[in-house]
Amino acid sequence: AKSAQGSSAGGGSDSTALGIVVVRGALVAMDGVLHVVEEVFNKFDYMILGALSFTAFAIVFTPACKLADSFVGRAVMLGAGLYFYARWQIDVMRVPQKVDAPSDADKIAFYRMTRSVYMEFSCLVLTLFNFCVARLRGRIDALEQQKGGKGQ
């Protein structure tokens, strides 16, 4: 009777161990998928950062400020600002806590997340910069046109 209980108890622990392995495997697979999704968003954000930098140059030094100061231009900039604000807040919440003796994987995860936080924040600031500079240049152009119209 004792050997029968031992074999049934062993069978129960085997199924529990198998369940744990399956759950761990699913978590590892999900972590891999989330890592790929994060990489895609990261590359997308770097492309937008380049586009925003080019746009900042164009707004400051060319008449492109008129396009950026239009309703569509403002809506695009504010939409990008909301996107980067949401991503920044999400990334801030996901920064891993520091531990006493971090492993190499812990260090990499921390620096990867803080890099993303800084990038999202810089994109947010650049978006707001573009919005404000375009708006201010538009106001200056409007004032100059009013002044030119009164002088004639």
mmCIF file of C-alpha atoms in Angstrom:
data_model
loop_
_atom_site.group_PDB
_atom_site.id
_atom_site.type_symbol
_atom_site.label_atom_id
_atom_site.label_comp_id
_atom_site.label_asym_id
_atom_site.label_seq_id
_atom_site.Cartn_x
_atom_site.Cartn_y
_atom_site.Cartn_z
ATOM 1 C CA ALA A 1 0.000 0.000 0.000
ATOM 2 C CA LYS A 2 2.867 2.301 0.762
ATOM 3 C CA SER A 3 4.469 1.844 -2.643
ATOM 4 C CA ALA A 4 1.142 2.544 -4.353
ATOM 5 C CA GLN A 5 0.827 5.829 -2.434
ATOM 6 C CA GLY A 6 4.387 6.737 -3.258
ATOM 7 C CA SER A 7 3.875 6.153 -6.967
ATOM 8 C CA SER A 8 0.609 8.104 -7.035
ATOM 9 C CA ALA A 9 2.157 10.936 -5.033
ATOM 10 C CA GLY A 10 5.126 10.920 -7.369
ATOM 11 C CA GLY A 11 2.780 11.062 -10.360
ATOM 12 C CA GLY A 12 1.033 14.074 -8.842
ATOM 13 C CA SER A 13 4.280 15.901 -8.293
ATOM 14 C CA ASP A 14 5.360 15.049 -11.840
ATOM 15 C CA SER A 15 2.226 16.649 -13.258
ATOM 16 C CA THR A 16 2.730 19.683 -11.007
ATOM 17 C CA ALA A 17 6.347 19.968 -12.138
ATOM 18 C CA LEU A 18 5.241 19.596 -15.752
ATOM 19 C CA GLY A 19 2.663 22.356 -15.210
ATOM 20 C CA ILE A 20 5.332 24.642 -13.778
ATOM 21 C CA VAL A 21 7.620 23.957 -16.730
ATOM 22 C CA VAL A 22 4.793 24.697 -19.169
ATOM 23 C CA VAL A 23 3.950 27.960 -17.405
ATOM 24 C CA ARG A 24 7.609 28.993 -17.347
ATOM 25 C CA GLY A 25 7.919 28.133 -21.027
ATOM 26 C CA ALA A 26 4.848 30.248 -21.806
ATOM 27 C CA LEU A 27 6.262 33.161 -19.790
ATOM 28 C CA VAL A 28 9.603 32.917 -21.582
ATOM 29 C CA ALA A 29 7.817 32.843 -24.959
ATOM 30 C CA MET A 30 5.666 35.841 -23.965
ATOM 31 C CA ASP A 31 8.762 37.697 -22.778
ATOM 32 C CA GLY A 32 10.371 37.032 -26.153
ATOM 33 C CA VAL A 33 7.323 38.362 -27.989
ATOM 34 C CA LEU A 34 7.197 41.458 -25.777
ATOM 35 C CA HIS A 35 10.908 42.032 -26.382
ATOM 36 C CA VAL A 36 10.340 41.925 -30.160
ATOM 37 C CA VAL A 37 7.388 44.336 -29.852
ATOM 38 C CA GLU A 38 9.529 46.681 -27.734
ATOM 39 C CA GLU A 39 12.293 46.556 -30.379
ATOM 40 C CA VAL A 40 9.795 47.444 -33.118
ATOM 41 C CA PHE A 41 8.448 50.405 -31.124
ATOM 42 C CA ASN A 42 12.016 51.463 -30.314
ATOM 43 C CA LYS A 43 12.999 51.502 -34.001
ATOM 44 C CA PHE A 44 9.784 53.371 -34.839
ATOM 45 C CA ASP A 45 10.592 55.941 -32.149
ATOM 46 C CA TYR A 46 14.124 56.434 -33.518
ATOM 47 C CA MET A 47 12.670 57.066 -36.980
ATOM 48 C CA ILE A 48 10.249 59.614 -35.518
ATOM 49 C CA LEU A 49 13.117 61.225 -33.579
ATOM 50 C CA GLY A 50 14.994 61.723 -36.857
ATOM 51 C CA ALA A 51 11.887 63.107 -38.552
ATOM 52 C CA LEU A 52 11.227 65.469 -35.637
ATOM 53 C CA SER A 53 14.835 66.695 -35.741
ATOM 54 C CA PHE A 54 14.546 67.385 -39.473
ATOM 55 C CA THR A 55 11.193 69.085 -38.867
ATOM 56 C CA ALA A 56 12.706 71.276 -36.147
ATOM 57 C CA PHE A 57 15.412 72.387 -38.564
ATOM 58 C CA ALA A 58 12.804 73.082 -41.263
ATOM 59 C CA ILE A 59 10.520 74.996 -38.888
ATOM 60 C CA VAL A 60 13.316 77.194 -37.584
ATOM 61 C CA PHE A 61 15.118 77.966 -40.864
ATOM 62 C CA THR A 62 12.486 77.686 -43.646
ATOM 63 C CA PRO A 63 8.927 78.836 -44.331
ATOM 64 C CA ALA A 64 7.748 75.318 -43.365
ATOM 65 C CA CYS A 65 6.562 76.881 -40.125
ATOM 66 C CA LYS A 66 3.390 77.901 -41.994
ATOM 67 C CA LEU A 67 2.556 74.259 -42.657
ATOM 68 C CA ALA A 68 3.390 73.270 -39.076
ATOM 69 C CA ASP A 69 1.294 76.172 -37.755
ATOM 70 C CA SER A 70 -1.769 75.101 -39.728
ATOM 71 C CA PHE A 71 -4.552 73.123 -38.063
ATOM 72 C CA VAL A 72 -3.268 69.838 -39.496
ATOM 73 C CA GLY A 73 0.315 70.583 -38.451
ATOM 74 C CA ARG A 74 -0.743 71.442 -34.914
ATOM 75 C CA ALA A 75 -2.925 68.331 -34.685
ATOM 76 C CA VAL A 76 -0.050 66.121 -35.864
ATOM 77 C CA MET A 77 2.381 67.670 -33.370
ATOM 78 C CA LEU A 78 -0.065 67.440 -30.473
ATOM 79 C CA GLY A 79 -0.925 63.849 -31.426
ATOM 80 C CA ALA A 80 2.777 62.988 -31.465
ATOM 81 C CA GLY A 81 3.140 64.754 -28.128
ATOM 82 C CA LEU A 82 0.353 62.683 -26.600
ATOM 83 C CA TYR A 83 1.891 59.495 -28.008
ATOM 84 C CA PHE A 84 5.315 60.289 -26.557
ATOM 85 C CA TYR A 85 3.841 61.365 -23.220
ATOM 86 C CA ALA A 86 1.959 58.058 -22.926
ATOM 87 C CA ARG A 87 5.023 56.028 -23.955
ATOM 88 C CA TRP A 88 7.200 58.009 -21.544
ATOM 89 C CA GLN A 89 4.835 57.346 -18.625
ATOM 90 C CA ILE A 90 4.582 53.646 -19.491
ATOM 91 C CA ASP A 91 8.361 53.327 -19.735
ATOM 92 C CA VAL A 92 8.884 55.178 -16.440
ATOM 93 C CA MET A 93 6.632 52.646 -14.721
ATOM 94 C CA ARG A 94 8.523 49.739 -16.290
ATOM 95 C CA VAL A 95 12.028 50.727 -15.116
ATOM 96 C CA PRO A 96 13.298 47.834 -12.987
ATOM 97 C CA GLN A 97 14.209 48.560 -9.396
ATOM 98 C CA LYS A 98 17.868 48.501 -8.462
ATOM 99 C CA VAL A 99 19.017 45.515 -6.425
ATOM 100 C CA ASP A 100 22.022 45.014 -4.146
ATOM 101 C CA ALA A 101 23.892 42.566 -6.348
ATOM 102 C CA PRO A 102 22.555 42.916 -9.900
ATOM 103 C CA SER A 103 23.385 40.322 -12.499
ATOM 104 C CA ASP A 104 24.503 41.315 -15.973
ATOM 105 C CA ALA A 105 20.965 40.707 -17.252
ATOM 106 C CA ASP A 106 19.582 43.044 -14.544
ATOM 107 C CA LYS A 107 22.069 45.767 -15.535
ATOM 108 C CA ILE A 108 21.207 45.424 -19.221
ATOM 109 C CA ALA A 109 17.466 45.545 -18.514
ATOM 110 C CA PHE A 110 17.887 48.646 -16.336
ATOM 111 C CA TYR A 111 20.011 50.551 -18.848
ATOM 112 C CA ARG A 112 17.787 49.512 -21.775
ATOM 113 C CA MET A 113 14.677 50.792 -20.019
ATOM 114 C CA THR A 114 16.277 54.035 -18.835
ATOM 115 C CA ARG A 115 17.560 54.628 -22.376
ATOM 116 C CA SER A 116 13.990 54.256 -23.625
ATOM 117 C CA VAL A 117 12.719 56.622 -20.926
ATOM 118 C CA TYR A 118 15.249 59.302 -21.919
ATOM 119 C CA MET A 119 14.498 58.851 -25.618
ATOM 120 C CA GLU A 120 10.733 59.133 -25.098
ATOM 121 C CA PHE A 121 11.213 62.241 -22.974
ATOM 122 C CA SER A 122 13.501 63.850 -25.547
ATOM 123 C CA CYS A 123 10.969 63.095 -28.301
ATOM 124 C CA LEU A 124 8.254 64.688 -26.175
ATOM 125 C CA VAL A 125 10.362 67.806 -25.618
ATOM 126 C CA LEU A 126 11.268 68.002 -29.323
ATOM 127 C CA THR A 127 7.601 67.674 -30.304
ATOM 128 C CA LEU A 128 6.613 70.476 -27.937
ATOM 129 C CA PHE A 129 9.532 72.571 -29.221
ATOM 130 C CA ASN A 130 8.352 72.127 -32.814
ATOM 131 C CA PHE A 131 4.790 73.031 -31.858
ATOM 132 C CA CYS A 132 5.787 76.171 -29.949
ATOM 133 C CA VAL A 133 8.333 77.444 -32.470
ATOM 134 C CA ALA A 134 5.907 76.975 -35.372
ATOM 135 C CA ARG A 135 3.173 78.757 -33.421
ATOM 136 C CA LEU A 136 5.461 81.643 -32.428
ATOM 137 C CA ARG A 137 6.807 82.060 -35.960
ATOM 138 C CA GLY A 138 3.234 82.120 -37.218
ATOM 139 C CA ARG A 139 2.354 84.842 -34.717
ATOM 140 C CA ILE A 140 5.429 86.858 -35.707
ATOM 141 C CA ASP A 141 4.507 86.584 -39.411
ATOM 142 C CA ALA A 142 0.960 87.720 -38.634
ATOM 143 C CA LEU A 143 2.230 90.720 -36.658
ATOM 144 C CA GLU A 144 4.701 91.639 -39.397
ATOM 145 C CA GLN A 145 1.921 91.505 -41.997
ATOM 146 C CA GLN A 146 -0.268 93.753 -39.826
ATOM 147 C CA LYS A 147 2.581 96.208 -39.363
ATOM 148 C CA GLY A 148 3.358 96.176 -43.087
ATOM 149 C CA GLY A 149 -0.316 96.767 -43.934
ATOM 150 C CA LYS A 150 -0.596 99.793 -41.599
ATOM 151 C CA GLY A 151 2.553 101.451 -42.903
ATOM 152 C CA GLN A 152 1.341 101.521 -46.520
#
